[in-house]
mmCIF file of C-alpha atoms and ligand atoms in Angstrom:
data_model
loop_
_atom_site.group_PDB
_atom_site.id
_atom_site.type_symbol
_atom_site.label_atom_id
_atom_site.label_comp_id
_atom_site.label_asym_id
_atom_site.label_seq_id
_atom_site.Cartn_x
_atom_site.Cartn_y
_atom_site.Cartn_z
ATOM 1 C CA UNK A 72 -13.583 -9.903 4.116
ATOM 2 C CA UNK A 73 -12.663 -5.920 3.980
ATOM 3 C CA UNK A 74 -9.541 -5.489 4.581
ATOM 4 C CA UNK A 75 -7.085 -2.123 5.193
ATOM 5 C CA UNK A 76 -3.422 -2.187 5.536
ATOM 6 C CA UNK A 77 -2.149 0.277 6.890
ATOM 7 C CA UNK A 78 2.216 1.333 7.543
ATOM 8 C CA UNK A 79 4.863 3.480 6.622
ATOM 9 C CA UNK A 80 6.147 3.379 2.698
ATOM 10 C CA UNK A 81 8.524 0.073 2.398
ATOM 11 C CA UNK A 82 6.712 -1.740 5.606
ATOM 12 C CA UNK A 83 5.539 -4.303 2.897
ATOM 13 C CA UNK A 84 1.991 -3.673 2.161
ATOM 14 C CA UNK A 85 2.234 -4.378 -1.163
ATOM 15 C CA UNK A 86 4.613 -6.941 -0.782
ATOM 16 C CA UNK A 87 1.691 -8.423 1.382
ATOM 17 C CA UNK A 88 -1.161 -7.871 -0.299
ATOM 18 C CA UNK A 89 0.313 -9.966 -3.303
ATOM 19 C CA UNK A 90 -0.052 -13.039 -0.763
ATOM 20 C CA UNK A 91 -3.357 -12.424 1.415
ATOM 21 C CA UNK A 92 -5.067 -11.941 -1.404
ATOM 22 C CA UNK A 93 -4.071 -15.238 -2.948
ATOM 23 C CA UNK A 94 -5.000 -16.993 0.330
ATOM 24 C CA UNK A 95 -8.284 -14.953 0.550
ATOM 25 C CA UNK A 96 -9.663 -14.659 -3.069
ATOM 26 C CA UNK A 97 -10.288 -10.765 -2.382
ATOM 27 C CA UNK A 98 -8.521 -8.321 -4.855
ATOM 28 C CA UNK A 99 -6.026 -5.720 -3.929
ATOM 29 C CA UNK A 100 -6.816 -2.613 -3.743
ATOM 30 C CA UNK A 101 -3.682 -0.197 -4.411
ATOM 31 C CA UNK A 102 -4.090 3.588 -4.300
ATOM 32 C CA UNK A 103 -0.359 3.896 -5.858
ATOM 33 C CA UNK A 104 -0.763 1.509 -8.249
ATOM 34 C CA UNK A 105 -3.526 2.932 -9.147
ATOM 35 C CA UNK A 106 -1.929 6.319 -9.667
ATOM 36 C CA UNK A 107 0.910 4.737 -11.299
ATOM 37 C CA UNK A 108 -1.296 2.501 -13.818
ATOM 38 C CA UNK A 109 -2.937 6.184 -14.553
ATOM 39 C CA UNK A 110 0.374 7.678 -15.166
ATOM 40 C CA UNK A 111 1.744 4.815 -17.513
ATOM 41 C CA UNK A 112 -0.911 5.493 -19.688
ATOM 42 C CA UNK A 113 -0.406 9.208 -19.985
ATOM 43 C CA UNK A 114 -3.974 10.128 -18.330
ATOM 44 C CA UNK A 115 -4.118 13.670 -17.206
ATOM 45 C CA UNK A 116 -4.452 12.618 -13.186
ATOM 46 C CA UNK A 117 -1.846 9.923 -14.095
ATOM 47 C CA UNK A 118 -0.013 13.245 -14.791
ATOM 48 C CA UNK A 119 -1.131 15.243 -11.982
ATOM 49 C CA UNK A 120 -0.846 12.431 -9.746
ATOM 50 C CA UNK A 121 2.894 12.195 -10.919
ATOM 51 C CA UNK A 122 3.996 16.356 -9.397
ATOM 52 C CA UNK A 123 3.167 14.908 -6.376
ATOM 53 C CA UNK A 124 4.466 11.256 -6.199
ATOM 54 C CA UNK A 125 8.179 12.595 -7.336
ATOM 55 C CA UNK A 126 7.826 14.873 -4.321
ATOM 56 C CA UNK A 127 6.494 12.160 -1.508
ATOM 57 C CA UNK A 128 3.524 14.033 -1.459
ATOM 58 C CA UNK A 129 -0.356 12.408 -0.684
ATOM 59 C CA UNK A 130 -2.078 12.697 -4.565
ATOM 60 C CA UNK A 131 -5.408 15.721 -3.239
ATOM 61 C CA UNK A 132 -7.929 13.337 -0.517
ATOM 62 C CA UNK A 133 -10.777 14.082 -3.999
ATOM 63 C CA UNK A 134 -8.644 12.522 -6.410
ATOM 64 C CA UNK A 135 -8.170 9.570 -5.083
ATOM 65 C CA UNK A 136 -11.499 9.346 -2.688
ATOM 66 C CA UNK A 137 -13.182 9.168 -6.498
ATOM 67 C CA UNK A 138 -10.424 6.613 -7.326
ATOM 68 C CA UNK A 139 -11.924 3.846 -4.337
ATOM 69 C CA UNK A 140 -15.650 4.813 -5.254
ATOM 70 C CA UNK A 141 -15.576 3.942 -8.304
ATOM 71 C CA UNK A 142 -13.058 0.540 -7.496
ATOM 72 C CA UNK A 143 -14.979 -0.971 -4.805
ATOM 73 C CA UNK A 144 -17.867 -0.237 -6.136
ATOM 74 C CA UNK A 145 -16.814 -2.818 -8.700
ATOM 75 C CA UNK A 146 -18.402 -6.487 -9.278
ATOM 76 C CA UNK A 147 -15.064 -8.214 -8.036
ATOM 77 C CA UNK A 148 -15.400 -6.808 -4.436
ATOM 78 C CA UNK A 149 -18.751 -8.663 -3.565
ATOM 79 C CA UNK A 150 -16.805 -10.491 -1.178
ATOM 80 C CA UNK A 151 -14.877 -7.660 0.116
ATOM 81 C CA UNK A 152 -11.036 -6.348 -0.540
ATOM 82 C CA UNK A 153 -7.967 -5.811 0.664
ATOM 83 C CA UNK A 154 -7.371 -1.408 0.354
ATOM 84 C CA UNK A 155 -3.381 -1.330 0.435
ATOM 85 C CA UNK A 156 -2.073 2.745 1.029
ATOM 86 C CA UNK A 157 -5.355 3.498 1.777
ATOM 87 C CA UNK A 158 -6.598 6.120 3.538
ATOM 88 C CA UNK A 159 -3.695 8.014 3.962
ATOM 89 C CA UNK A 160 -5.444 10.445 6.758
ATOM 90 C CA UNK A 161 -7.985 11.410 8.647
ATOM 91 C CA UNK A 162 -9.742 12.738 6.063
ATOM 92 C CA UNK A 163 -10.211 9.678 3.846
ATOM 93 C CA UNK A 164 -10.853 7.433 6.447
ATOM 94 C CA UNK A 165 -14.178 9.558 7.337
ATOM 95 C CA UNK A 166 -14.825 9.453 3.460
ATOM 96 C CA UNK A 167 -14.408 6.263 3.441
ATOM 97 C CA UNK A 168 -16.386 5.432 6.384
ATOM 98 C CA UNK A 169 -19.393 7.613 5.094
ATOM 99 C CA UNK A 170 -19.148 5.256 1.580
ATOM 100 C CA UNK A 171 -19.416 2.125 3.168
ATOM 101 C CA UNK A 172 -22.149 3.302 4.751
ATOM 102 C CA UNK A 173 -23.913 4.056 1.897
ATOM 103 C CA UNK A 174 -23.000 0.781 0.270
ATOM 104 C CA UNK A 175 -24.405 -0.339 4.109
ATOM 105 C CA UNK A 176 -20.204 -2.551 4.620
ATOM 106 C CA UNK A 177 -17.853 -2.565 7.132
ATOM 107 C CA UNK A 178 -14.094 -2.855 7.611
ATOM 108 C CA UNK A 179 -13.181 -6.139 9.455
ATOM 109 C CA UNK A 180 -10.118 -5.259 10.066
ATOM 110 C CA UNK A 181 -7.404 -2.548 9.543
ATOM 111 C CA UNK A 182 -3.358 -4.377 10.049
ATOM 112 C CA UNK A 183 -1.180 -2.453 11.152
ATOM 113 C CA UNK A 184 2.403 -3.712 9.649
ATOM 114 C CA UNK A 185 5.203 -1.537 11.877
ATOM 115 C CA UNK A 186 9.100 -1.535 11.381
ATOM 116 C CA UNK A 187 12.243 1.150 12.131
ATOM 117 C CA UNK A 188 12.644 3.599 9.671
ATOM 118 C CA UNK A 189 16.312 2.261 8.992
ATOM 119 C CA UNK A 190 14.898 -1.553 7.744
ATOM 120 C CA UNK A 191 12.753 0.777 5.973
ATOM 121 C CA UNK A 192 14.874 2.850 4.117
ATOM 122 C CA UNK A 193 17.029 -0.284 3.210
ATOM 123 C CA UNK A 194 13.977 -1.608 1.807
ATOM 124 C CA UNK A 195 13.124 1.390 0.074
ATOM 125 C CA UNK A 196 16.427 1.523 -1.572
ATOM 126 C CA UNK A 197 16.253 -1.348 -3.217
ATOM 127 C CA UNK A 198 12.865 -2.455 -4.185
ATOM 128 C CA UNK A 199 12.942 -3.295 -8.394
ATOM 129 C CA UNK A 200 9.622 -3.947 -9.484
ATOM 130 C CA UNK A 201 8.744 -6.016 -12.676
ATOM 131 C CA UNK A 202 7.142 -3.328 -15.498
ATOM 132 C CA UNK A 203 5.760 -5.699 -16.667
ATOM 133 C CA UNK A 204 3.354 -7.652 -14.523
ATOM 134 C CA UNK A 205 4.149 -5.573 -11.240
ATOM 135 C CA UNK A 206 6.216 -8.531 -9.063
ATOM 136 C CA UNK A 207 8.285 -7.056 -6.401
ATOM 137 C CA UNK A 208 11.968 -7.661 -5.266
ATOM 138 C CA UNK A 209 14.329 -6.360 -3.153
ATOM 139 C CA UNK A 210 18.297 -6.175 -4.235
ATOM 140 C CA UNK A 211 18.796 -7.880 -1.169
ATOM 141 C CA UNK A 212 16.555 -9.373 0.869
ATOM 142 C CA UNK A 213 14.684 -11.387 -1.850
ATOM 143 C CA UNK A 214 16.539 -10.683 -5.531
ATOM 144 C CA UNK A 215 15.272 -11.975 -8.914
ATOM 145 C CA UNK A 216 17.888 -15.165 -9.958
ATOM 146 C CA UNK A 217 19.246 -12.415 -12.870
ATOM 147 C CA UNK A 218 19.679 -9.221 -12.620
ATOM 148 C CA UNK A 219 17.346 -6.963 -13.495
ATOM 149 C CA UNK A 220 14.982 -9.452 -15.074
ATOM 150 C CA UNK A 221 11.764 -10.631 -13.594
ATOM 151 C CA UNK A 222 11.510 -14.260 -12.526
ATOM 152 C CA UNK A 223 8.033 -15.080 -13.215
ATOM 153 C CA UNK A 224 7.276 -13.382 -16.689
ATOM 154 C CA UNK A 225 11.035 -12.090 -17.942
ATOM 155 C CA UNK A 226 10.173 -8.460 -17.416
ATOM 156 C CA UNK A 227 12.214 -5.434 -16.722
ATOM 157 C CA UNK A 228 12.939 -4.642 -13.473
ATOM 158 C CA UNK A 229 12.973 -1.135 -12.197
ATOM 159 C CA UNK A 230 12.846 1.275 -8.907
ATOM 160 C CA UNK A 231 10.816 3.757 -9.071
ATOM 161 C CA UNK A 232 10.913 6.590 -8.886
ATOM 162 C CA UNK A 233 9.982 8.211 -5.388
ATOM 163 C CA UNK A 234 12.779 5.451 -3.933
ATOM 164 C CA UNK A 235 15.538 8.081 -3.819
ATOM 165 C CA UNK A 236 16.738 9.048 -0.318
ATOM 166 C CA UNK A 237 15.204 12.253 -0.707
ATOM 167 C CA UNK A 238 12.051 11.603 -1.707
ATOM 168 C CA UNK A 239 11.535 8.342 0.861
ATOM 169 C CA UNK A 240 12.464 10.716 4.077
ATOM 170 C CA UNK A 241 9.422 12.850 2.253
ATOM 171 C CA UNK A 242 6.964 10.207 2.005
ATOM 172 C CA UNK A 243 8.801 8.850 5.928
ATOM 173 C CA UNK A 244 7.720 12.615 7.979
ATOM 174 C CA UNK A 245 3.909 12.096 5.722
ATOM 175 C CA UNK A 246 3.721 9.218 7.186
ATOM 176 C CA UNK A 247 4.451 10.648 10.641
ATOM 177 C CA UNK A 248 2.217 14.132 9.980
ATOM 178 C CA UNK A 249 -0.889 12.537 8.041
ATOM 179 C CA UNK A 250 -1.586 8.775 8.133
ATOM 180 C CA UNK A 251 -0.103 6.732 12.201
ATOM 181 C CA UNK A 252 -3.027 9.571 13.472
ATOM 182 C CA UNK A 253 -5.311 6.870 11.632
ATOM 183 C CA UNK A 254 -4.047 4.344 14.127
ATOM 184 C CA UNK A 255 -5.194 6.571 17.138
ATOM 185 C CA UNK A 256 -8.631 6.583 14.316
ATOM 186 C CA UNK A 257 -9.481 2.456 14.230
ATOM 187 C CA UNK A 258 -7.828 1.540 17.359
ATOM 188 C CA UNK A 259 -10.785 4.285 19.110
ATOM 189 C CA UNK A 260 -12.717 1.906 16.193
ATOM 190 C CA UNK A 261 -11.381 -1.704 17.944
ATOM 191 C CA UNK A 262 -10.655 -2.839 14.414
ATOM 192 C CA UNK A 263 -6.156 -2.091 14.904
ATOM 193 C CA UNK A 264 -4.378 -5.247 14.545
ATOM 194 C CA UNK A 265 -0.806 -4.433 15.140
ATOM 195 C CA UNK A 266 1.931 -6.627 13.424
ATOM 196 C CA UNK A 267 5.310 -7.137 14.126
ATOM 197 C CA UNK A 268 7.177 -6.035 9.609
ATOM 198 C CA UNK A 269 10.174 -7.570 10.594
ATOM 199 C CA UNK A 270 11.801 -10.650 10.394
ATOM 200 C CA UNK A 271 10.941 -13.080 6.772
ATOM 201 C CA UNK A 272 8.109 -11.988 4.944
ATOM 202 C CA UNK A 273 6.729 -15.651 5.300
ATOM 203 C CA UNK A 274 6.660 -14.893 9.111
ATOM 204 C CA UNK A 275 4.885 -11.751 8.647
ATOM 205 C CA UNK A 276 1.971 -13.912 6.623
ATOM 206 C CA UNK A 277 1.410 -16.195 9.258
ATOM 207 C CA UNK A 278 1.485 -13.045 11.786
ATOM 208 C CA UNK A 279 -1.376 -11.251 9.936
ATOM 209 C CA UNK A 280 -3.889 -14.586 9.216
ATOM 210 C CA UNK A 281 -3.315 -15.292 12.494
ATOM 211 C CA UNK A 282 -5.400 -11.849 13.563
ATOM 212 C CA UNK A 283 -7.394 -11.913 10.489
ATOM 213 C CA UNK A 284 -9.048 -15.586 11.745
HETATM 214 P P1 AP5 B 1422 2.235 3.975 -2.665
HETATM 215 O O1 AP5 B 1422 2.510 3.473 -4.040
HETATM 216 O O2 AP5 B 1422 1.302 2.934 -1.959
HETATM 217 O O3 AP5 B 1422 3.461 4.041 -1.604
HETATM 218 P P2 AP5 B 1422 4.058 3.457 -0.708
HETATM 219 O O4 AP5 B 1422 2.578 3.405 0.783
HETATM 220 O O5 AP5 B 1422 4.535 4.995 -0.094
HETATM 221 O O6 AP5 B 1422 4.125 2.264 0.140
HETATM 222 P P3 AP5 B 1422 5.060 1.141 -0.568
HETATM 223 O O7 AP5 B 1422 4.518 0.792 -2.206
HETATM 224 O O8 AP5 B 1422 6.471 2.092 -1.416
HETATM 225 O O9 AP5 B 1422 5.990 0.915 0.397
HETATM 226 P P4 AP5 B 1422 5.257 -1.097 0.855
HETATM 227 O O10 AP5 B 1422 4.478 -0.553 2.298
HETATM 228 O O11 AP5 B 1422 3.788 -1.534 -0.513
HETATM 229 O O12 AP5 B 1422 6.655 -2.116 0.423
HETATM 230 P P5 AP5 B 1422 6.577 -3.361 -0.347
HETATM 231 O O13 AP5 B 1422 6.324 -4.421 0.056
HETATM 232 O O14 AP5 B 1422 7.157 -2.978 -1.958
HETATM 233 O O15 AP5 B 1422 2.165 5.152 -2.018
HETATM 234 C C1 AP5 B 1422 3.188 5.915 -3.474
HETATM 235 C C2 AP5 B 1422 2.630 7.491 -3.673
HETATM 236 O O16 AP5 B 1422 1.484 7.882 -4.156
HETATM 237 C C3 AP5 B 1422 2.559 8.356 -2.471
HETATM 238 O O17 AP5 B 1422 4.306 8.410 -1.834
HETATM 239 C C4 AP5 B 1422 0.956 9.107 -3.128
HETATM 240 O O18 AP5 B 1422 1.977 10.157 -3.068
HETATM 241 C C5 AP5 B 1422 1.034 8.995 -3.729
HETATM 242 N N1 AP5 B 1422 -0.648 8.292 -2.745
HETATM 243 C C6 AP5 B 1422 -0.996 6.726 -2.955
HETATM 244 N N2 AP5 B 1422 -1.841 6.327 -2.014
HETATM 245 C C7 AP5 B 1422 -2.313 7.824 -1.728
HETATM 246 C C8 AP5 B 1422 -3.291 7.852 -0.970
HETATM 247 N N3 AP5 B 1422 -4.668 7.182 -0.278
HETATM 248 N N4 AP5 B 1422 -3.778 9.536 -0.300
HETATM 249 C C9 AP5 B 1422 -2.791 10.118 -1.416
HETATM 250 N N5 AP5 B 1422 -1.328 9.547 -2.695
HETATM 251 C C10 AP5 B 1422 -1.502 8.986 -2.258
HETATM 252 O O19 AP5 B 1422 7.753 -4.098 0.061
HETATM 253 C C11 AP5 B 1422 9.384 -2.983 0.178
HETATM 254 C C12 AP5 B 1422 10.260 -3.794 -0.386
HETATM 255 O O20 AP5 B 1422 10.939 -4.188 0.483
HETATM 256 C C13 AP5 B 1422 10.380 -5.368 -0.876
HETATM 257 O O21 AP5 B 1422 11.938 -4.293 -1.877
HETATM 258 C C14 AP5 B 1422 10.270 -5.971 -0.722
HETATM 259 O O22 AP5 B 1422 10.693 -6.292 -1.913
HETATM 260 C C15 AP5 B 1422 11.111 -5.481 0.831
HETATM 261 N N6 AP5 B 1422 10.327 -6.244 1.182
HETATM 262 C C16 AP5 B 1422 8.097 -6.111 1.939
HETATM 263 N N7 AP5 B 1422 8.653 -6.846 2.549
HETATM 264 C C17 AP5 B 1422 9.769 -7.888 3.501
HETATM 265 C C18 AP5 B 1422 10.770 -8.277 4.583
HETATM 266 N N8 AP5 B 1422 9.868 -9.333 5.674
HETATM 267 N N9 AP5 B 1422 12.083 -8.633 4.512
HETATM 268 C C19 AP5 B 1422 12.860 -7.488 3.954
HETATM 269 N N10 AP5 B 1422 12.467 -7.195 3.040
HETATM 270 C C20 AP5 B 1422 11.647 -7.016 2.196
HETATM 271 MG MG1 MG B 1423 2.740 -0.740 -2.190
#
């Protein structure tokens, strides 16, 4: 099963993807995580991407399309995958359709997680991530047992550079202008499944699994 997780910054795409990949046995492909990994490794691609990410802008299409193409051709994607944060605009969606056509694959479901903006800001500004294993937490909504320390591996928790209020405002605007048109794009393909993203993480997981079947 090939799934796209669509939704604004902070909607819970990463949180739900991590739970869904366990349930479905398919990998998560997060372009944001891939770009942050490239930056951590100090590659030219990562350093270039940082300029855009720090401003809350989209990284150029050619960069992310290339990353996704390379990733979905890997062996562990043979039974499907969960795209998190890609596509992000109509031209990326068209490139994905073209790439999948060549591979004789299809997107089965596009899950759009909907959350109001005031809640998104609360989620993003309180998010903490493990530097070591990538596990996600929230200062208020999902706090670690010990402040600043990952429950799973005892790694250090950090705040993402783009989770400050100024950059969050830009990211929300980019979502409205560039990503939201994908709702219409996938509605026309009869692939869109809208999910209310407010509630407990377990309740939202149950809503998503109900539509995926
Ligand atoms: P990316 O990393 O994709 O960030 P994003 O889309 O802005 O989304 P987030 O990761 O911030 O949110 P999320 O929906 O995953 O929420 P999470 O589950 O963590 O992209 C970052 C940047 O990279 C972009 O700005 C761009 O520059 C670049 N980029 C990436 N992909 C690109 C592409 N395709 N094209 C071009 N550029 C690209 O949850 C957030 C918080 O809320 C957590 O703390 C969590 O614990 C908490 N939470 C989750 N669910 C709940 C709940 N139900 N109740 C309470 N709290 C909750
Ligand atoms: Mg994410």
